[in-house]
PDB file of C-alpha atoms in Angstrom:
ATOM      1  CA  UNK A   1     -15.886  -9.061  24.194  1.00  0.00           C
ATOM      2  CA  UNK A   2     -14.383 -10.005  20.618  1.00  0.00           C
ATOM      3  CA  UNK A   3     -10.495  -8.573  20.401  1.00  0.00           C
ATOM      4  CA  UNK A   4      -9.669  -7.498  17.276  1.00  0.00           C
ATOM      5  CA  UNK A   5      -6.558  -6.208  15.535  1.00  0.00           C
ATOM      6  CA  UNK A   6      -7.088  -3.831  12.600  1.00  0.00           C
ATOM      7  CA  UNK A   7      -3.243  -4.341  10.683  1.00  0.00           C
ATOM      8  CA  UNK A   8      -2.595  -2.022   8.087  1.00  0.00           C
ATOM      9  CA  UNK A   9       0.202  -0.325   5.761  1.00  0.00           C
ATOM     10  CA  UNK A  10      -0.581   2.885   4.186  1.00  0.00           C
ATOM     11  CA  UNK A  11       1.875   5.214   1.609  1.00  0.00           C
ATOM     12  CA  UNK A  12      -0.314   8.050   1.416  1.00  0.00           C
ATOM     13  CA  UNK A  13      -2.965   7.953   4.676  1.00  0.00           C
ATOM     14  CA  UNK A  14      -6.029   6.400   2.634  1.00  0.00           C
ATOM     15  CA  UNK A  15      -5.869   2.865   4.353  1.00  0.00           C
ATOM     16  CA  UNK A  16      -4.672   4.924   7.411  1.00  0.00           C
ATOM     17  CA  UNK A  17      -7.975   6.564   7.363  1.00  0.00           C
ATOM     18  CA  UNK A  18      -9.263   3.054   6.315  1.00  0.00           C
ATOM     19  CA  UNK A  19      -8.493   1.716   9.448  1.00  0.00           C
ATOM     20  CA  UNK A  20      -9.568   4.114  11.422  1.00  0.00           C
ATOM     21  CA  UNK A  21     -13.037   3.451  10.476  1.00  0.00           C
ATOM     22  CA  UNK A  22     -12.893  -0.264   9.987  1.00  0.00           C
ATOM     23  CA  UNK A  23     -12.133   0.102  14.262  1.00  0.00           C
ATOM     24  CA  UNK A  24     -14.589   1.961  14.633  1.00  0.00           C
ATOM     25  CA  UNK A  25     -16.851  -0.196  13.300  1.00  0.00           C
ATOM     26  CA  UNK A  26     -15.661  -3.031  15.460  1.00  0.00           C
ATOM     27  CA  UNK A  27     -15.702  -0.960  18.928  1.00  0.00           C
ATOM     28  CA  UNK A  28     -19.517  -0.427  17.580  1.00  0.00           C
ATOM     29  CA  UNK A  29     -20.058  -3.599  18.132  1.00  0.00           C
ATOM     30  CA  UNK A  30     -18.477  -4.088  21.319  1.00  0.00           C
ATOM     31  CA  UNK A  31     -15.368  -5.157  20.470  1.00  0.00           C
ATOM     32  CA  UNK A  32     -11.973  -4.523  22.119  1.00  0.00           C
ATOM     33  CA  UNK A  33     -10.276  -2.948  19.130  1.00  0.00           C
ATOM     34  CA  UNK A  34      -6.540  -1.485  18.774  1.00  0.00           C
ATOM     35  CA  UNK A  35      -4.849  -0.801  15.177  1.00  0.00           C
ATOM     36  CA  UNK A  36      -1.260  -1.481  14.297  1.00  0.00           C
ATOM     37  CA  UNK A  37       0.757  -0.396  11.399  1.00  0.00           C
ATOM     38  CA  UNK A  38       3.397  -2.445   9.232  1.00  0.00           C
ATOM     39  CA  UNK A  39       7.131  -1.140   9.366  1.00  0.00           C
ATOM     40  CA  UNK A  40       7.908   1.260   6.355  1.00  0.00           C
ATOM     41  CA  UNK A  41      10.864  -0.048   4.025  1.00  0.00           C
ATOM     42  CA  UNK A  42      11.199   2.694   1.768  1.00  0.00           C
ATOM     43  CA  UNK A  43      14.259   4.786   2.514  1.00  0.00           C
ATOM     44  CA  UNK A  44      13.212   7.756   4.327  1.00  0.00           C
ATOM     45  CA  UNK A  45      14.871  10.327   1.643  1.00  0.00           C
ATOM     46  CA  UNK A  46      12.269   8.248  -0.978  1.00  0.00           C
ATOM     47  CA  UNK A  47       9.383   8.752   1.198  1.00  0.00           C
ATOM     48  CA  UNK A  48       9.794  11.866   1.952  1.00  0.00           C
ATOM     49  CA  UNK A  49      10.343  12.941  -2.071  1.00  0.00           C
ATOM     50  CA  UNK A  50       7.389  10.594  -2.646  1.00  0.00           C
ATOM     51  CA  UNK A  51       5.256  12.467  -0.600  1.00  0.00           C
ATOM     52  CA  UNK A  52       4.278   9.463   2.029  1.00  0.00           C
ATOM     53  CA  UNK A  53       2.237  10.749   5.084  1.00  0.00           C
ATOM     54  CA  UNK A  54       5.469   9.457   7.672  1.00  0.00           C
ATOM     55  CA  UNK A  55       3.265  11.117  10.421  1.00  0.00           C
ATOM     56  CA  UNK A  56       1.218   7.906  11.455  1.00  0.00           C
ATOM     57  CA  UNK A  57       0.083   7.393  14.737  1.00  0.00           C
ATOM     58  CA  UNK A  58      -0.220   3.826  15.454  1.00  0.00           C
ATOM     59  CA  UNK A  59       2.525   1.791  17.230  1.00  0.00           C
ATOM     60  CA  UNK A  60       4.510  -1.031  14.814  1.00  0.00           C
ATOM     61  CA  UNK A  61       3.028  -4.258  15.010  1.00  0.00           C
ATOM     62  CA  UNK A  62       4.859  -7.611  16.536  1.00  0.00           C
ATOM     63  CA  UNK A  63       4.301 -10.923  14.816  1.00  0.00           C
ATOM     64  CA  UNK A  64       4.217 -12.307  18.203  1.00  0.00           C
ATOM     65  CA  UNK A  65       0.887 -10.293  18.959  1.00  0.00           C
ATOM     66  CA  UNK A  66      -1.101 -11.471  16.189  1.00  0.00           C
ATOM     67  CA  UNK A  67      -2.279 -14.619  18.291  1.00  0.00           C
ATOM     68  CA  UNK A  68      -4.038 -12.819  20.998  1.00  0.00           C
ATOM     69  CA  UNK A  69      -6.371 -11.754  18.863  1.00  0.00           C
ATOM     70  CA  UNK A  70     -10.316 -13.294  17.949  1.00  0.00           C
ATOM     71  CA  UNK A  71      -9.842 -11.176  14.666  1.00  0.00           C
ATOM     72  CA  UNK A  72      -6.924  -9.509  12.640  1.00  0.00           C
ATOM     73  CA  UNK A  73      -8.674  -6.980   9.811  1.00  0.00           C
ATOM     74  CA  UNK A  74      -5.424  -6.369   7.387  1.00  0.00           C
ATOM     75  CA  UNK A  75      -5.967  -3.429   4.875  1.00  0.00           C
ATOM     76  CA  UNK A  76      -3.247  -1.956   2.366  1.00  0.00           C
ATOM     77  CA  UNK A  77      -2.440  -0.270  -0.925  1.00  0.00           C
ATOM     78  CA  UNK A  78      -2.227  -1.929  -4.201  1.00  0.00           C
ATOM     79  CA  UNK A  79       1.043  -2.437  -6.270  1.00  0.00           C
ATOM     80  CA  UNK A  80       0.557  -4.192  -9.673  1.00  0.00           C
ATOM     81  CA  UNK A  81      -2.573  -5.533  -8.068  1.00  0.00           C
ATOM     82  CA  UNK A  82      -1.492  -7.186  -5.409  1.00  0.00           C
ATOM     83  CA  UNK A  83      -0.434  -6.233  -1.364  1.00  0.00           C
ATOM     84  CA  UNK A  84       2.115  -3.614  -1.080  1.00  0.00           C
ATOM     85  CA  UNK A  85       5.897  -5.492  -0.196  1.00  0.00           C
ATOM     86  CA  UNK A  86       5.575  -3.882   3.411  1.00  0.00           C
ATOM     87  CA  UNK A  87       2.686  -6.055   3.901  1.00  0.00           C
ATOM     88  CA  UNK A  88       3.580  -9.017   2.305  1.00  0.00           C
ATOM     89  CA  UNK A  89       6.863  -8.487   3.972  1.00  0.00           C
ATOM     90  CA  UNK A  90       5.506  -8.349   7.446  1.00  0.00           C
ATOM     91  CA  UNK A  91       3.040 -11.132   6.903  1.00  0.00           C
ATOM     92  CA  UNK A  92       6.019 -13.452   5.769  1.00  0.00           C
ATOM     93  CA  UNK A  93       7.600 -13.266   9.425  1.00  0.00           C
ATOM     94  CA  UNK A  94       4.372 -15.447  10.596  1.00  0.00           C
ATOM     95  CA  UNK A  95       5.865 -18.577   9.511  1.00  0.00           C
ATOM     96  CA  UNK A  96       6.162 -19.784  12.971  1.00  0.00           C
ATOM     97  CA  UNK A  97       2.216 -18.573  14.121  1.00  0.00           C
ATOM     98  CA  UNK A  98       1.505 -20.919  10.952  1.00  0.00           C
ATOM     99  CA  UNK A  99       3.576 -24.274  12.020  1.00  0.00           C
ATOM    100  CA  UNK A 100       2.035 -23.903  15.526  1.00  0.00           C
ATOM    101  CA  UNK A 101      -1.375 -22.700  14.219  1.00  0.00           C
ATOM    102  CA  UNK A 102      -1.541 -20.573  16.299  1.00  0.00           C
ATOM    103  CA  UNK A 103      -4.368 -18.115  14.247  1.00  0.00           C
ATOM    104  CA  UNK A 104      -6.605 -21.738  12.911  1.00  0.00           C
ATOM    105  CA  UNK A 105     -10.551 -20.678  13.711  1.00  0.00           C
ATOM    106  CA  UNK A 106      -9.780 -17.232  14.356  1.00  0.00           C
ATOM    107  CA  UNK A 107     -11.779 -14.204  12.045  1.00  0.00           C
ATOM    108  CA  UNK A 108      -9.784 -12.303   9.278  1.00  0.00           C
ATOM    109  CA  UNK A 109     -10.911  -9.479   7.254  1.00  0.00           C
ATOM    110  CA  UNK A 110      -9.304  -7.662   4.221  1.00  0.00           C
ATOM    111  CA  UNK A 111      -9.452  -4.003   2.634  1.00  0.00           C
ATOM    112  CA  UNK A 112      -7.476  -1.979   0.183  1.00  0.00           C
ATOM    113  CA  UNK A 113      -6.982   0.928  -1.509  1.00  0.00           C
ATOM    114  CA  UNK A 114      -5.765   1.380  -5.662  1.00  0.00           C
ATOM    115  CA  UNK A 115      -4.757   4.230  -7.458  1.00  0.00           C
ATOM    116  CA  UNK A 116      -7.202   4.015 -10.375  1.00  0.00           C
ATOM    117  CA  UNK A 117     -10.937   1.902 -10.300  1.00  0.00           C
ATOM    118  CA  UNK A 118      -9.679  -1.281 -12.015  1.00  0.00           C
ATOM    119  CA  UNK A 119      -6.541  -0.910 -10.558  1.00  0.00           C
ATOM    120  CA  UNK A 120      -6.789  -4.602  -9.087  1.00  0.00           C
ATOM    121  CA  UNK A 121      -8.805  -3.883  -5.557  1.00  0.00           C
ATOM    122  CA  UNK A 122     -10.159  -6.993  -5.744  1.00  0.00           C
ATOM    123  CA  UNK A 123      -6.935  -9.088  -6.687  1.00  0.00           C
ATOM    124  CA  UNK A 124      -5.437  -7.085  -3.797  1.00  0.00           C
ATOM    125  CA  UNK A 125      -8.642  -8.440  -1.370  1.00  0.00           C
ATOM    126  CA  UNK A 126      -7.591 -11.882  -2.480  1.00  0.00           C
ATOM    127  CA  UNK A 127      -3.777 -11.641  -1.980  1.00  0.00           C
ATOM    128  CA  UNK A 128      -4.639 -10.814   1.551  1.00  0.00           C
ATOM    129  CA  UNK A 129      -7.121 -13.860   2.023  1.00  0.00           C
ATOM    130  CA  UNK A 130      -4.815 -16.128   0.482  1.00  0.00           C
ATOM    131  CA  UNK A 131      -2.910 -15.486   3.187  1.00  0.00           C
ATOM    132  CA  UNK A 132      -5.970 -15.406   5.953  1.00  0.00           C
ATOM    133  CA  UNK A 133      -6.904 -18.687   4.635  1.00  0.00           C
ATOM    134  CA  UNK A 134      -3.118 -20.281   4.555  1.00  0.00           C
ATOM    135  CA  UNK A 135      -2.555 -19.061   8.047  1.00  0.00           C
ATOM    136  CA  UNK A 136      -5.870 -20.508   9.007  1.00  0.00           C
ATOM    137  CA  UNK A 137      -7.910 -17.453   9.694  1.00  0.00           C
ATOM    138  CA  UNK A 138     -11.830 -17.495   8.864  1.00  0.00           C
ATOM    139  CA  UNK A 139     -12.447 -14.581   5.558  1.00  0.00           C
ATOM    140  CA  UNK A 140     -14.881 -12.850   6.731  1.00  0.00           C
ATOM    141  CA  UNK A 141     -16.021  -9.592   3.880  1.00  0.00           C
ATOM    142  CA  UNK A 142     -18.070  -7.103   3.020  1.00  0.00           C
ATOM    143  CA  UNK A 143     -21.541  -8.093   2.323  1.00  0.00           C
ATOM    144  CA  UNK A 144     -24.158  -6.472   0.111  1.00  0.00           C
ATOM    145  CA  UNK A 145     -26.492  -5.650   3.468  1.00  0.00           C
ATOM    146  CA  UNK A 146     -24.022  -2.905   2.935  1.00  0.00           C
ATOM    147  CA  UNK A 147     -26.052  -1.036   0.115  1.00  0.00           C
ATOM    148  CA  UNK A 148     -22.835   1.745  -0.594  1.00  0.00           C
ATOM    149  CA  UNK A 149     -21.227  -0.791  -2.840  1.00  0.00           C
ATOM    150  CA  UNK A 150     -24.394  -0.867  -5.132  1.00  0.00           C
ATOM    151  CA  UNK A 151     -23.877   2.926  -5.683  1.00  0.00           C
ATOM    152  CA  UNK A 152     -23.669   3.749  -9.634  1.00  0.00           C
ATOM    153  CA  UNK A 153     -24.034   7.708  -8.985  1.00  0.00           C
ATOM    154  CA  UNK A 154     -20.311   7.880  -7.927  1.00  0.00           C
ATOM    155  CA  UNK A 155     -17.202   6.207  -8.116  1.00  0.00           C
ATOM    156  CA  UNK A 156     -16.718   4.037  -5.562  1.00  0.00           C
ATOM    157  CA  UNK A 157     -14.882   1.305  -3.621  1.00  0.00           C
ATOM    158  CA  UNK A 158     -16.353  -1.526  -2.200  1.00  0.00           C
ATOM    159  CA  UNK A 159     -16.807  -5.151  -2.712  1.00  0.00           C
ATOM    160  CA  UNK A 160     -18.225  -8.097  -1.400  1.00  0.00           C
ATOM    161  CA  UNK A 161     -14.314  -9.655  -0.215  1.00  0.00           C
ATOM    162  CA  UNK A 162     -13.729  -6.426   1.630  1.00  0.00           C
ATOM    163  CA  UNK A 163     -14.306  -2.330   1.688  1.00  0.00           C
ATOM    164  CA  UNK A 164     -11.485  -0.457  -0.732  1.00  0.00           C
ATOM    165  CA  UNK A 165     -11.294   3.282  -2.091  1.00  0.00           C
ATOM    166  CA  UNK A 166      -9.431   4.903  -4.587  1.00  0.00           C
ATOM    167  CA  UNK A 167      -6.528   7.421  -4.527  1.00  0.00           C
ATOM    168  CA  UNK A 168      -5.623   8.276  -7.441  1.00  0.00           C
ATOM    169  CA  UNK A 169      -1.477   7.908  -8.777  1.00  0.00           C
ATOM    170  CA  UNK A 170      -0.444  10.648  -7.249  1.00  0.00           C
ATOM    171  CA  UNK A 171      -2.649  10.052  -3.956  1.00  0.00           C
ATOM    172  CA  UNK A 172      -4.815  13.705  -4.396  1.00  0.00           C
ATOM    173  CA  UNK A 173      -8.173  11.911  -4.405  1.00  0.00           C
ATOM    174  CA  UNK A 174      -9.189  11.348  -0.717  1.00  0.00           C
ATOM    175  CA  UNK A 175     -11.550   8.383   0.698  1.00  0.00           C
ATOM    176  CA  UNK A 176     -15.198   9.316   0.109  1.00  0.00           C
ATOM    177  CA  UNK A 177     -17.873   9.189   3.123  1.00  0.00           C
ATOM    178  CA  UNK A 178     -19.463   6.068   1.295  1.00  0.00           C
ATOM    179  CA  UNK A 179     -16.311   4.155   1.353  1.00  0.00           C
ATOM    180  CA  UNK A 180     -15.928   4.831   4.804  1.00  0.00           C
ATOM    181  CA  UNK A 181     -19.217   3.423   6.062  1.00  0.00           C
ATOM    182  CA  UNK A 182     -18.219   0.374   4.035  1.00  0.00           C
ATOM    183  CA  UNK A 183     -15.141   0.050   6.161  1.00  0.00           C
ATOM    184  CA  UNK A 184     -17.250   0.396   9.534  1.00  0.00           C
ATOM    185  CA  UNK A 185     -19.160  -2.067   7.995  1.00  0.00           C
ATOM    186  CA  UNK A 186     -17.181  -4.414   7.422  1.00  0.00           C
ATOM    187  CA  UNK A 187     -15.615  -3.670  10.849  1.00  0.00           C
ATOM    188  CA  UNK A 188     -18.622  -4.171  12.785  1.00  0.00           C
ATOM    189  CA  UNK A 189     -19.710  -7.287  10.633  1.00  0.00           C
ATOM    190  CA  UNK A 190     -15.973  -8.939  11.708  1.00  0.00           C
ATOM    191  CA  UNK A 191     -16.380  -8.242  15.009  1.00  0.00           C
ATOM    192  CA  UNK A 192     -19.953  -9.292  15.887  1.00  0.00           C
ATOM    193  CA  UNK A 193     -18.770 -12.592  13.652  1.00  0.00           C
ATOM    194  CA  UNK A 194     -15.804 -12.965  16.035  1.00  0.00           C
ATOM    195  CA  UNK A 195     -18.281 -11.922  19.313  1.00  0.00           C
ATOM    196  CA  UNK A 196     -20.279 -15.325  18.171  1.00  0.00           C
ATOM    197  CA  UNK A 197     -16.913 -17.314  17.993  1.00  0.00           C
ATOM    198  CA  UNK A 198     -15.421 -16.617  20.277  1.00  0.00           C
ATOM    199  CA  UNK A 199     -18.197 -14.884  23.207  1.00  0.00           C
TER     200      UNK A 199
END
C-alpha cells in the first residue's frame, strides 16, 4: 500500500476542498492517504478582514514527515502566478531532506487554484514541480485519460501538469464538480504510480 501525503495551503477553502478530493482519489486506489496543511503567515486580524476560511481541519505539517512518504501531492493558490509565500515558505525548510535526499525516486504531484482563468494556473503547476524535481521527487500530472479538461461548454480548470479551479478575486466562485473529478484523478493516477514504485 502506496503512502501518500496530500500538502496543501488554502486562503479561501478551494484547494482545501482540492485536497480533499485529490485523497480521495488516492485512498481509491488503495493508498494510505492523510492531508496536511501549511502554517498560515498572515496576521490573524488580516485574515480574518480578508475573509480566509481559518476553520481548517487538517493538522500542520512537519518537514521532518515529508520522507515517510511514497508520494507528497502539494496543491495551493496562485499569487502573481506563482505558489502562495506560505507554500514556498514551508517548502524552503526542506533544505536538509534535499542534502540527504531523502525524497530522490519518490512520486510528486501538483494542483492549484487562480482567481481569474489565465491567472497563471499553469505557471503555478510549474513553480511547484520545480521544486518536486529539485528535491528529487518524480512529477507525476494530470493526463488527458481525464476527458474534464477537454470541456469547452464551461469554464474550467484542469491541465495536463496537474488539476486547478478557479475562484474568482474575491473567492465567491466555488470549485465545480468537473474540477473535482480532475483532482481524484489525478489523486488516484499518483497513487497507483507510487503503488508500482514502491509495492
Amino acid at each position: 500500500m502506496a503512502k501518500v501525503l496530500v500538502l496543501y495551503y488554502s486562503a479561501y477553502g478551494h484547494i482545501e476542498k482540492m485536497a480533499h478530493a485529490v485523497a480521495e482519489g488516492a485512498r481509491e486506489a488503495g493508498a494510505h492517504v492523510d492531508i496536511r496543511r501549511v502554517p498560515e503567515t498572515v496576521p490573524d486580524d488580516v485574515a480574518k478582514s480578508s475573509h480566509y476560511k481559518l476553520d481548517q481541519a487538517a493538522p500542520i505539517a512537519r518537514v521532518d514527515e515529508l520522507e515517510t512518504y511514497d508520494a507528497i501531492v502539494i496543491g495551493t493558490g496562485t499569487r502573481y502566478g506563482r505558489m502562495t509565500s506560505q507554500m514556498a515558505s514551508f517548502l524552503d525548510q526542506t533544505g536538509p531532506l534535499w542534502a540527504r535526499g531523502a525524497l530522490n525516486g519518490k512520486v510528486g504531484g501538483a494542483f492549484a487554484s487562480t482567481a481569474t482563468q489565465h491567472g497563471g494556473q499553469e505557471t503555478t503547476l510549474f513553480s511547484i514541480i520545480t521544486n518536486l524535481f529539485h528535491l528529487g521527487l518524480i512529477p507525476v500530472g494530470l493526463p488527458y485519460s481525464f476527458q474534464g479538461q477537454m470541456k469547452l461548454d464551461e469554464v474550467t480548470g484542469g491541465s495536463p501538469y496537474g488539476a486547478t479551479t478557479i475562484a474568482a478575486s474575491d473567492g465567491s466562485r466555488q470549485v465545480t464538480e468537473n474540477e473535482l473529478a480532475g483532482a481524484r484523478f489525478q489523486g488516484k493516477h499518483i497513487a497507483e504510480v507510487a503503488t508500482k514504485l514502491f509495492g
